Amino acid sequence: MNSAYWNCLGLVNISIPESIERIEYSAFQYCDELKSVSLPSKLTIIGKDAFRDCNKLESVVSKNPVPPTISDLTFTKLMGVVLYVPKGCVEAYRSADHWRYFEHIVEMTGVKGDVNQDNEVSLADAMQMVDAILGSDGPVIPIDFSDMNGDGDLTLADVMAVVDVILK
């Protein structure tokens, strides 16, 4: 469906379900509060203008090792946006049409709870999660890195799970 969430002002984070293979034209255009997007591993095409004018976007997580097909207007705000890609796929995204315009393409560690993607779960990760829960102006944490219990939300239960990992 085209323009499914067009101008949805309350949308801050979105994790597209794994069953989705295509995001249509203008699906999230003008979602002014959108900060974080997580794209599924089966996604093959993202339509023109799908994330156009999402001016607060800070991070995009793409789980597909093969860069989905996008147009030059799929994402229009790329300055400062971090694109997280699967391990070993940075070069594929850097050489793919239009994905290469992301300034920061970072390989995901694949370690649950490693919210700062430094290859270890530490107190810094737990503190960043607490800051996000309290609504500080720090970086947005993609739910893929912080949702320890799999409920789709960042809560104190996730922070406690990170602390458990640290203490073990």
XYZ file of N, CA, C and O in Angstrom:
672
model
N 0.843 -1.173 0.000
C 0.000 0.000 0.000
C 0.890 1.238 0.000
O 1.761 1.393 0.845
N 0.658 2.112 -0.962
C 1.416 3.354 -1.048
C 1.031 4.295 0.087
O -0.113 4.331 0.513
N 1.982 5.061 0.565
C 1.755 6.104 1.574
C 1.111 5.590 2.860
O 0.362 6.305 3.517
N 1.406 4.365 3.246
C 0.763 3.730 4.398
C 0.879 4.532 5.686
O -0.081 4.645 6.438
N 2.035 5.074 5.972
C 2.247 5.853 7.197
C 2.616 7.292 6.866
O 3.235 7.973 7.665
N 2.253 7.760 5.717
C 2.590 9.101 5.252
C 2.187 10.136 6.293
O 1.072 10.121 6.798
N 3.133 11.000 6.683
C 2.888 12.092 7.617
C 2.410 11.613 8.998
O 1.660 12.305 9.675
N 2.859 10.434 9.421
C 2.505 9.904 10.737
C 3.436 10.550 11.768
O 4.582 10.137 11.941
N 2.945 11.551 12.451
C 3.785 12.379 13.308
C 4.223 11.703 14.600
O 5.209 12.108 15.194
N 3.522 10.680 15.060
C 3.871 10.034 16.321
C 4.855 8.894 16.190
O 5.284 8.313 17.186
N 5.248 8.562 14.990
C 6.131 7.425 14.764
C 7.579 7.841 15.015
O 8.110 8.724 14.350
N 8.237 7.203 16.007
C 9.611 7.538 16.364
C 10.566 6.424 15.932
O 11.628 6.681 15.384
N 10.202 5.188 16.193
C 11.007 4.020 15.829
C 10.103 3.030 15.112
O 8.955 2.848 15.515
N 10.643 2.383 14.087
C 9.865 1.358 13.396
C 10.768 0.180 13.087
O 11.900 0.352 12.646
N 10.272 -1.004 13.391
C 10.953 -2.237 13.035
C 10.020 -2.983 12.083
O 8.970 -3.475 12.491
N 10.388 -3.028 10.823
C 9.566 -3.657 9.791
C 9.626 -5.176 9.996
O 10.717 -5.735 10.129
N 8.470 -5.853 10.020
C 8.455 -7.308 10.236
C 9.270 -8.079 9.195
O 9.370 -7.661 8.036
N 9.828 -9.189 9.607
C 10.664 -10.018 8.743
C 9.925 -10.528 7.502
O 10.547 -10.831 6.501
N 8.628 -10.612 7.556
C 7.861 -11.140 6.419
C 7.752 -10.148 5.256
O 7.393 -10.529 4.141
N 8.096 -8.890 5.481
C 7.945 -7.854 4.455
C 9.111 -7.920 3.465
O 10.273 -7.907 3.855
N 8.785 -7.972 2.171
C 9.791 -8.023 1.123
C 9.885 -6.729 0.323
O 10.832 -6.529 -0.428
N 8.890 -5.848 0.498
C 8.833 -4.622 -0.303
C 8.182 -3.505 0.514
O 7.167 -3.725 1.156
N 8.775 -2.318 0.474
C 8.167 -1.126 1.063
C 7.802 -0.223 -0.104
O 8.654 0.102 -0.937
N 6.559 0.166 -0.166
C 6.049 0.892 -1.319
C 6.368 2.385 -1.288
O 6.821 2.935 -0.289
N 6.048 3.019 -2.383
C 6.225 4.452 -2.623
C 5.642 5.285 -1.479
O 4.510 5.062 -1.063
N 6.425 6.203 -0.955
C 6.014 7.182 0.067
C 5.482 6.572 1.363
O 4.783 7.240 2.121
N 5.804 5.326 1.650
C 5.234 4.630 2.808
C 5.422 5.385 4.123
O 4.511 5.417 4.953
N 6.572 5.998 4.337
C 6.856 6.708 5.590
C 7.233 8.174 5.344
O 7.807 8.811 6.213
N 6.910 8.676 4.190
C 7.271 10.053 3.850
C 6.660 11.041 4.840
O 5.530 10.886 5.277
N 7.426 12.045 5.197
C 7.026 13.109 6.126
C 6.765 12.626 7.553
O 6.054 13.295 8.293
N 7.329 11.515 7.948
C 7.238 11.092 9.351
C 8.315 11.881 10.102
O 9.437 11.409 10.309
N 7.955 13.085 10.485
C 8.916 14.054 11.010
C 9.616 13.635 12.294
O 10.696 14.128 12.586
N 9.031 12.755 13.079
C 9.638 12.348 14.348
C 10.405 11.035 14.234
O 11.031 10.596 15.197
N 10.387 10.402 13.076
C 11.033 9.101 12.898
C 12.540 9.228 13.077
O 13.197 10.017 12.401
N 13.097 8.444 14.013
C 14.525 8.494 14.313
C 15.259 7.211 13.944
O 16.436 7.234 13.635
N 14.565 6.076 14.023
C 15.230 4.795 13.831
C 14.354 3.858 13.006
O 13.160 3.727 13.279
N 14.970 3.217 12.014
C 14.276 2.276 11.135
C 15.062 0.978 11.110
O 16.287 0.993 10.942
N 14.364 -0.134 11.259
C 14.986 -1.444 11.139
C 14.322 -2.185 9.978
O 13.109 -2.376 9.970
N 15.133 -2.568 9.001
C 14.641 -3.207 7.789
C 14.925 -4.709 7.835
O 16.022 -5.117 8.206
N 13.959 -5.534 7.431
C 14.108 -6.995 7.547
C 15.079 -7.599 6.542
O 15.403 -6.985 5.514
N 15.504 -8.808 6.825
C 16.485 -9.496 5.982
C 15.919 -9.919 4.631
O 16.675 -10.146 3.692
N 14.604 -10.035 4.506
C 13.984 -10.457 3.237
C 13.623 -9.281 2.336
O 13.167 -9.481 1.220
N 13.835 -8.063 2.801
C 13.459 -6.879 2.043
C 14.316 -6.766 0.781
O 15.545 -6.826 0.847
N 13.666 -6.604 -0.376
C 14.403 -6.514 -1.635
C 14.248 -5.159 -2.320
O 15.130 -4.749 -3.074
N 13.133 -4.471 -2.075
C 12.877 -3.190 -2.746
C 12.275 -2.197 -1.759
O 11.364 -2.538 -1.006
N 12.794 -0.970 -1.791
C 12.200 0.131 -1.034
C 11.844 1.197 -2.066
O 12.711 1.682 -2.798
N 10.573 1.551 -2.135
C 10.078 2.460 -3.154
C 10.567 3.891 -3.027
O 11.027 4.331 -1.973
N 10.402 4.609 -4.120
C 10.767 6.025 -4.191
C 10.030 6.802 -3.106
O 8.864 6.547 -2.833
N 10.722 7.713 -2.476
C 10.167 8.588 -1.444
C 9.728 7.852 -0.176
O 9.086 8.450 0.685
N 10.051 6.590 -0.030
C 9.566 5.810 1.125
C 9.916 6.470 2.456
O 9.099 6.488 3.376
N 11.121 7.018 2.566
C 11.549 7.680 3.800
C 11.953 9.132 3.527
O 12.753 9.709 4.253
N 11.354 9.703 2.520
C 11.674 11.084 2.145
C 11.185 12.059 3.218
O 10.101 11.924 3.762
N 12.016 13.029 3.511
C 11.706 14.086 4.480
C 11.447 13.559 5.889
O 10.671 14.146 6.638
N 12.103 12.475 6.244
C 12.133 12.009 7.639
C 13.373 12.687 8.242
O 14.439 12.085 8.363
N 13.221 13.938 8.580
C 14.357 14.806 8.877
C 15.050 14.549 10.209
O 16.131 15.080 10.452
N 14.456 13.753 11.084
C 15.109 13.442 12.361
C 15.736 12.049 12.356
O 16.213 11.569 13.387
N 15.749 11.409 11.197
C 16.298 10.064 11.098
C 17.757 10.046 11.537
O 18.557 10.883 11.097
N 18.087 9.112 12.440
C 19.445 8.982 12.962
C 20.088 7.655 12.609
O 21.303 7.564 12.481
N 19.268 6.597 12.513
C 19.854 5.288 12.221
C 18.907 4.426 11.384
O 17.690 4.490 11.523
N 19.539 3.648 10.502
C 18.837 2.664 9.691
C 19.588 1.359 9.863
O 20.814 1.312 9.699
N 18.866 0.306 10.224
C 19.445 -1.027 10.333
C 18.912 -1.839 9.165
O 17.702 -1.989 9.014
N 19.802 -2.320 8.318
C 19.396 -3.178 7.206
C 19.955 -4.571 7.473
O 21.171 -4.766 7.512
N 19.074 -5.537 7.654
C 19.492 -6.902 7.995
C 19.799 -7.756 6.767
O 20.287 -8.862 6.907
N 19.483 -7.246 5.574
C 19.710 -8.014 4.355
C 21.176 -7.873 3.940
O 21.669 -6.766 3.756
N 21.876 -8.997 3.750
C 23.265 -8.911 3.298
C 23.387 -8.348 1.881
O 24.425 -7.833 1.502
N 22.313 -8.449 1.105
C 22.274 -7.875 -0.240
C 21.505 -6.561 -0.159
O 20.343 -6.546 0.248
N 22.125 -5.453 -0.514
C 21.431 -4.164 -0.405
C 20.128 -4.154 -1.212
O 20.152 -4.432 -2.411
N 19.003 -3.847 -0.570
C 17.747 -3.746 -1.312
C 17.831 -2.640 -2.363
O 18.579 -1.674 -2.211
N 17.064 -2.790 -3.414
C 17.008 -1.774 -4.458
C 16.287 -0.543 -3.916
O 15.194 -0.658 -3.360
N 16.933 0.629 -4.066
C 16.329 1.894 -3.653
C 16.548 2.919 -4.764
O 17.366 2.707 -5.658
N 15.820 4.036 -4.682
C 16.017 5.115 -5.654
C 16.791 6.251 -4.996
O 17.050 6.228 -3.792
N 17.097 7.260 -5.792
C 17.833 8.402 -5.254
C 16.994 9.206 -4.267
O 17.530 9.991 -3.499
N 15.685 9.010 -4.240
C 14.816 9.756 -3.334
C 14.175 8.883 -2.247
O 13.253 9.316 -1.574
N 14.650 7.668 -2.079
C 14.111 6.808 -1.017
C 14.381 7.434 0.343
O 13.494 7.539 1.186
N 15.629 7.827 0.569
C 16.039 8.537 1.786
C 16.552 9.901 1.326
O 17.433 9.963 0.477
N 16.042 10.976 1.888
C 16.535 12.295 1.472
C 17.351 12.982 2.556
O 18.035 13.942 2.278
N 17.295 12.494 3.768
C 18.084 13.072 4.861
C 19.128 12.042 5.253
O 18.824 11.064 5.915
N 20.355 12.218 4.781
C 21.399 11.238 5.064
C 22.537 11.786 5.919
O 23.315 11.030 6.467
N 22.634 13.098 6.050
C 23.703 13.710 6.829
C 23.595 13.253 8.287
O 22.581 13.474 8.941
N 24.612 12.564 8.760
C 24.649 12.120 10.144
C 23.896 10.832 10.431
O 23.933 10.331 11.545
N 23.225 10.272 9.436
C 22.480 9.019 9.643
C 23.466 7.859 9.589
O 24.295 7.767 8.681
N 23.372 6.952 10.566
C 24.222 5.768 10.595
C 23.447 4.606 9.990
O 22.310 4.329 10.375
N 24.054 3.946 9.017
C 23.487 2.752 8.399
C 24.224 1.546 8.956
O 25.437 1.416 8.792
N 23.495 0.686 9.668
C 24.055 -0.552 10.213
C 23.734 -1.686 9.255
O 22.580 -1.849 8.849
N 24.753 -2.468 8.889
C 24.581 -3.564 7.934
C 25.177 -4.847 8.525
O 25.994 -4.794 9.444
N 24.778 -6.007 7.978
C 25.307 -7.270 8.503
C 26.832 -7.368 8.371
O 27.447 -6.736 7.504
N 27.398 -8.170 9.221
C 28.846 -8.409 9.235
C 29.310 -8.847 7.837
O 28.704 -9.695 7.205
N 30.359 -8.203 7.368
C 30.935 -8.553 6.071
C 30.254 -7.904 4.866
O 30.596 -8.231 3.732
N 29.319 -6.979 5.108
C 28.536 -6.407 3.999
C 28.750 -4.918 3.766
O 28.068 -4.318 2.929
N 29.684 -4.318 4.469
C 29.903 -2.877 4.336
C 30.228 -2.511 2.888
O 29.655 -1.577 2.324
N 31.131 -3.244 2.254
C 31.531 -2.914 0.879
C 30.374 -3.071 -0.100
O 30.253 -2.286 -1.046
N 29.523 -4.058 0.110
C 28.361 -4.233 -0.774
C 27.459 -3.009 -0.724
O 26.973 -2.534 -1.759
N 27.247 -2.466 0.467
C 26.417 -1.268 0.613
C 27.146 -0.021 0.105
O 26.527 0.849 -0.509
N 28.451 0.055 0.332
C 29.205 1.223 -0.141
C 29.240 1.301 -1.665
O 29.394 2.377 -2.228
N 29.122 0.162 -2.325
C 29.178 0.174 -3.787
C 27.786 0.102 -4.429
O 27.672 0.219 -5.647
N 26.740 -0.064 -3.638
C 25.386 -0.179 -4.180
C 24.798 1.195 -4.507
O 25.021 2.166 -3.782
N 24.036 1.230 -5.601
C 23.375 2.476 -5.997
C 22.614 3.074 -4.825
O 21.833 2.381 -4.168
N 22.844 4.321 -4.568
C 22.142 5.160 -3.596
C 22.439 4.818 -2.138
O 22.371 5.702 -1.303
N 22.758 3.572 -1.798
C 23.171 3.258 -0.420
C 24.510 3.927 -0.132
O 24.796 4.301 0.988
N 25.333 4.067 -1.134
C 26.675 4.632 -0.944
C 26.654 6.077 -0.457
O 27.657 6.595 0.001
N 25.505 6.736 -0.544
C 25.408 8.131 -0.099
C 25.274 8.279 1.416
O 25.351 9.389 1.930
N 25.085 7.175 2.126
C 25.125 7.226 3.588
C 26.574 7.515 3.993
O 27.496 6.820 3.557
N 26.775 8.524 4.808
C 28.124 8.892 5.244
C 28.747 7.845 6.159
O 29.941 7.614 6.130
N 27.913 7.237 7.010
C 28.401 6.299 8.014
C 27.744 4.935 7.804
O 26.566 4.763 8.097
N 28.524 3.971 7.309
C 28.039 2.603 7.145
C 28.848 1.746 8.107
O 30.078 1.668 8.008
N 28.144 1.128 9.058
C 28.793 0.412 10.154
C 28.353 -1.050 10.144
O 27.163 -1.353 10.010
N 29.322 -1.934 10.323
C 29.041 -3.365 10.403
C 28.467 -3.700 11.783
O 29.042 -3.306 12.803
N 27.330 -4.387 11.805
C 26.728 -4.797 13.083
C 27.579 -5.891 13.711
O 28.074 -6.777 13.016
N 27.707 -5.830 15.022
C 28.502 -6.845 15.714
C 27.736 -8.156 15.857
O 28.339 -9.204 15.987
N 26.414 -8.071 15.879
C 25.609 -9.269 16.075
C 25.506 -9.685 17.530
O 24.970 -10.730 17.852
N 26.027 -8.862 18.433
C 25.991 -9.159 19.861
C 24.808 -8.423 20.485
O 24.775 -7.193 20.503
N 23.820 -9.164 20.942
C 22.654 -8.565 21.591
C 23.098 -7.846 22.849
O 23.862 -8.378 23.638
N 22.642 -6.616 23.012
C 23.018 -5.822 24.172
C 24.187 -4.892 23.921
O 24.463 -4.000 24.715
N 24.886 -5.080 22.798
C 26.008 -4.215 22.443
C 25.462 -3.000 21.710
O 25.595 -2.863 20.500
N 24.821 -2.102 22.457
C 24.114 -0.991 21.827
C 25.043 0.033 21.179
O 24.661 0.702 20.228
N 26.268 0.152 21.656
C 27.202 1.096 21.044
C 28.078 0.437 19.977
O 28.966 1.067 19.420
N 27.823 -0.852 19.708
C 28.482 -1.601 18.633
C 30.009 -1.555 18.710
O 30.694 -1.371 17.711
N 30.537 -1.776 19.939
C 31.989 -1.803 20.120
C 32.508 -3.222 20.356
O 33.625 -3.416 20.810
N 31.681 -4.229 20.043
C 32.031 -5.649 20.145
C 32.101 -6.195 21.561
O 32.692 -7.244 21.790
N 31.501 -5.475 22.521
C 31.414 -6.015 23.872
C 30.195 -5.427 24.572
O 29.770 -4.317 24.290
N 29.625 -6.216 25.454
C 28.515 -5.739 26.275
C 29.121 -5.241 27.573
O 29.804 -5.988 28.274
N 28.900 -3.952 27.856
C 29.552 -3.341 29.014
C 28.598 -2.381 29.716
O 27.473 -2.141 29.271
N 29.090 -1.809 30.798
C 28.318 -0.824 31.551
C 27.934 0.364 30.669
O 26.864 0.944 30.827
N 28.781 0.721 29.712
C 28.471 1.822 28.788
C 27.190 1.527 28.013
O 26.374 2.426 27.786
N 26.983 0.278 27.630
C 25.754 -0.105 26.928
C 24.548 0.048 27.838
O 23.514 0.596 27.431
N 24.666 -0.441 29.065
C 23.557 -0.334 30.018
C 23.209 1.121 30.294
O 22.029 1.494 30.331
N 24.222 1.963 30.450
C 23.982 3.387 30.714
C 23.318 4.072 29.519
O 22.426 4.907 29.684
N 23.731 3.704 28.318
C 23.115 4.280 27.121
C 21.645 3.862 27.028
O 20.787 4.653 26.628
N 21.339 2.635 27.433
C 19.955 2.162 27.437
C 19.120 2.940 28.461
O 17.995 3.349 28.178
N 19.678 3.139 29.654
C 18.971 3.907 30.690
C 18.709 5.328 30.197
O 17.608 5.859 30.347
N 19.716 5.944 29.588
C 19.535 7.291 29.044
C 18.406 7.325 28.018
O 17.603 8.258 28.001
N 18.341 6.313 27.167
C 17.281 6.256 26.145
C 15.909 6.108 26.798
O 14.942 6.753 26.382
N 15.815 5.295 27.829
C 14.539 5.103 28.535
C 14.099 6.403 29.197
O 12.923 6.759 29.172
N 15.061 7.127 29.767
C 14.741 8.382 30.456
C 14.512 9.548 29.497
O 14.142 10.634 29.915
N 14.752 9.295 28.221
C 14.466 10.314 27.222
C 15.544 11.355 27.041
O 15.259 12.468 26.613
N 16.795 11.005 27.318
C 17.872 11.967 27.101
C 18.046 12.222 25.613
O 17.528 11.500 24.777
N 18.802 13.232 25.283
C 19.021 13.589 23.892
C 20.186 12.835 23.261
O 20.714 13.262 22.242
N 20.574 11.723 23.832
C 21.675 10.940 23.287
C 21.279 10.246 22.000
O 20.176 10.416 21.495
N 22.190 9.450 21.459
C 21.894 8.777 20.196
C 20.735 7.780 20.340
O 20.548 7.185 21.390
N 19.976 7.633 19.281
C 18.890 6.654 19.265
C 19.502 5.269 19.206
O 20.459 5.028 18.466
N 18.964 4.358 19.990
C 19.450 2.987 20.011
C 18.519 2.131 19.164
O 17.339 1.995 19.498
N 19.013 1.556 18.073
C 18.152 0.661 17.299
C 17.677 -0.501 18.173
O 18.462 -1.103 18.909
N 16.397 -0.789 18.109
C 15.798 -1.824 18.945
C 16.469 -3.181 18.721
O 16.518 -4.012 19.615
N 17.051 -3.384 17.550
C 17.738 -4.646 17.249
C 18.885 -4.925 18.216
O 19.225 -6.063 18.466
N 19.504 -3.865 18.745
C 20.647 -4.032 19.624
C 20.266 -4.071 21.099
O 21.037 -4.502 21.934
N 19.089 -3.555 21.441
C 18.756 -3.352 22.849
C 17.616 -4.201 23.386
O 17.467 -4.330 24.592
N 16.806 -4.783 22.541
C 15.637 -5.545 22.988
C 16.051 -6.954 23.407
O 15.936 -7.900 22.644
N 16.529 -7.060 24.606
C 17.072 -8.328 25.104
C 16.013 -9.407 25.290
O 16.287 -10.589 25.140
N 14.781 -9.012 25.650
C 13.740 -10.013 25.918
C 12.796 -10.226 24.735
O 11.856 -10.990 24.819
N 13.027 -9.526 23.632
C 12.270 -9.762 22.409
C 10.841 -9.252 22.400
O 10.039 -9.695 21.584
N 10.502 -8.301 23.282
C 9.126 -7.813 23.325
C 8.890 -6.594 22.432
O 7.792 -6.059 22.360
N 9.941 -6.131 21.736
C 9.797 -5.008 20.819
C 9.945 -3.644 21.453
O 9.821 -2.629 20.780
N 10.194 -3.593 22.762
C 10.352 -2.322 23.465
C 11.651 -2.316 24.259
O 12.130 -3.354 24.700
N 12.177 -1.123 24.469
C 13.327 -0.945 25.355
C 12.795 -0.593 26.735
O 12.148 0.440 26.910
N 13.030 -1.489 27.695
C 12.536 -1.291 29.059
C 13.654 -1.593 30.062
O 14.741 -2.051 29.688
N 13.338 -1.373 31.341
C 14.309 -1.698 32.392
C 14.630 -3.189 32.431
O 15.732 -3.579 32.830
N 13.703 -4.026 31.997
C 13.979 -5.466 31.925
C 15.140 -5.740 30.963
O 15.984 -6.612 31.227
N 15.206 -4.994 29.877
C 16.316 -5.149 28.931
C 17.631 -4.687 29.557
O 18.666 -5.328 29.374
N 17.575 -3.585 30.302
C 18.780 -3.096 30.994
C 19.255 -4.128 31.987
O 20.462 -4.438 32.061
N 18.342 -4.723 32.741
C 18.723 -5.746 33.729
C 19.330 -6.978 33.022
O 20.279 -7.572 33.546
N 18.818 -7.312 31.850
C 19.382 -8.440 31.110
C 20.813 -8.136 30.667
O 21.684 -9.014 30.703
N 21.084 -6.890 30.281
C 22.442 -6.481 29.925
C 23.351 -6.546 31.148
O 24.473 -7.032 31.084
N 22.834 -6.079 32.287
C 23.620 -6.140 33.526
C 23.939 -7.608 33.865
O 25.058 -7.920 34.276
N 22.974 -8.492 33.691
C 23.224 -9.929 33.915
C 24.348 -10.447 33.027
O 25.206 -11.226 33.469
N 24.369 -10.030 31.763
C 25.434 -10.446 30.848
C 26.777 -9.931 31.333
O 27.777 -10.649 31.314
N 26.795 -8.699 31.783
C 28.039 -8.089 32.269
C 28.579 -8.823 33.497
O 29.777 -9.077 33.611
N 27.681 -9.204 34.400
C 28.095 -9.848 35.646
C 28.500 -11.310 35.465
O 29.122 -11.873 36.370
N 28.170 -11.903 34.360
C 28.513 -13.316 34.154
C 29.934 -13.488 33.686
O 30.591 -12.710 33.175
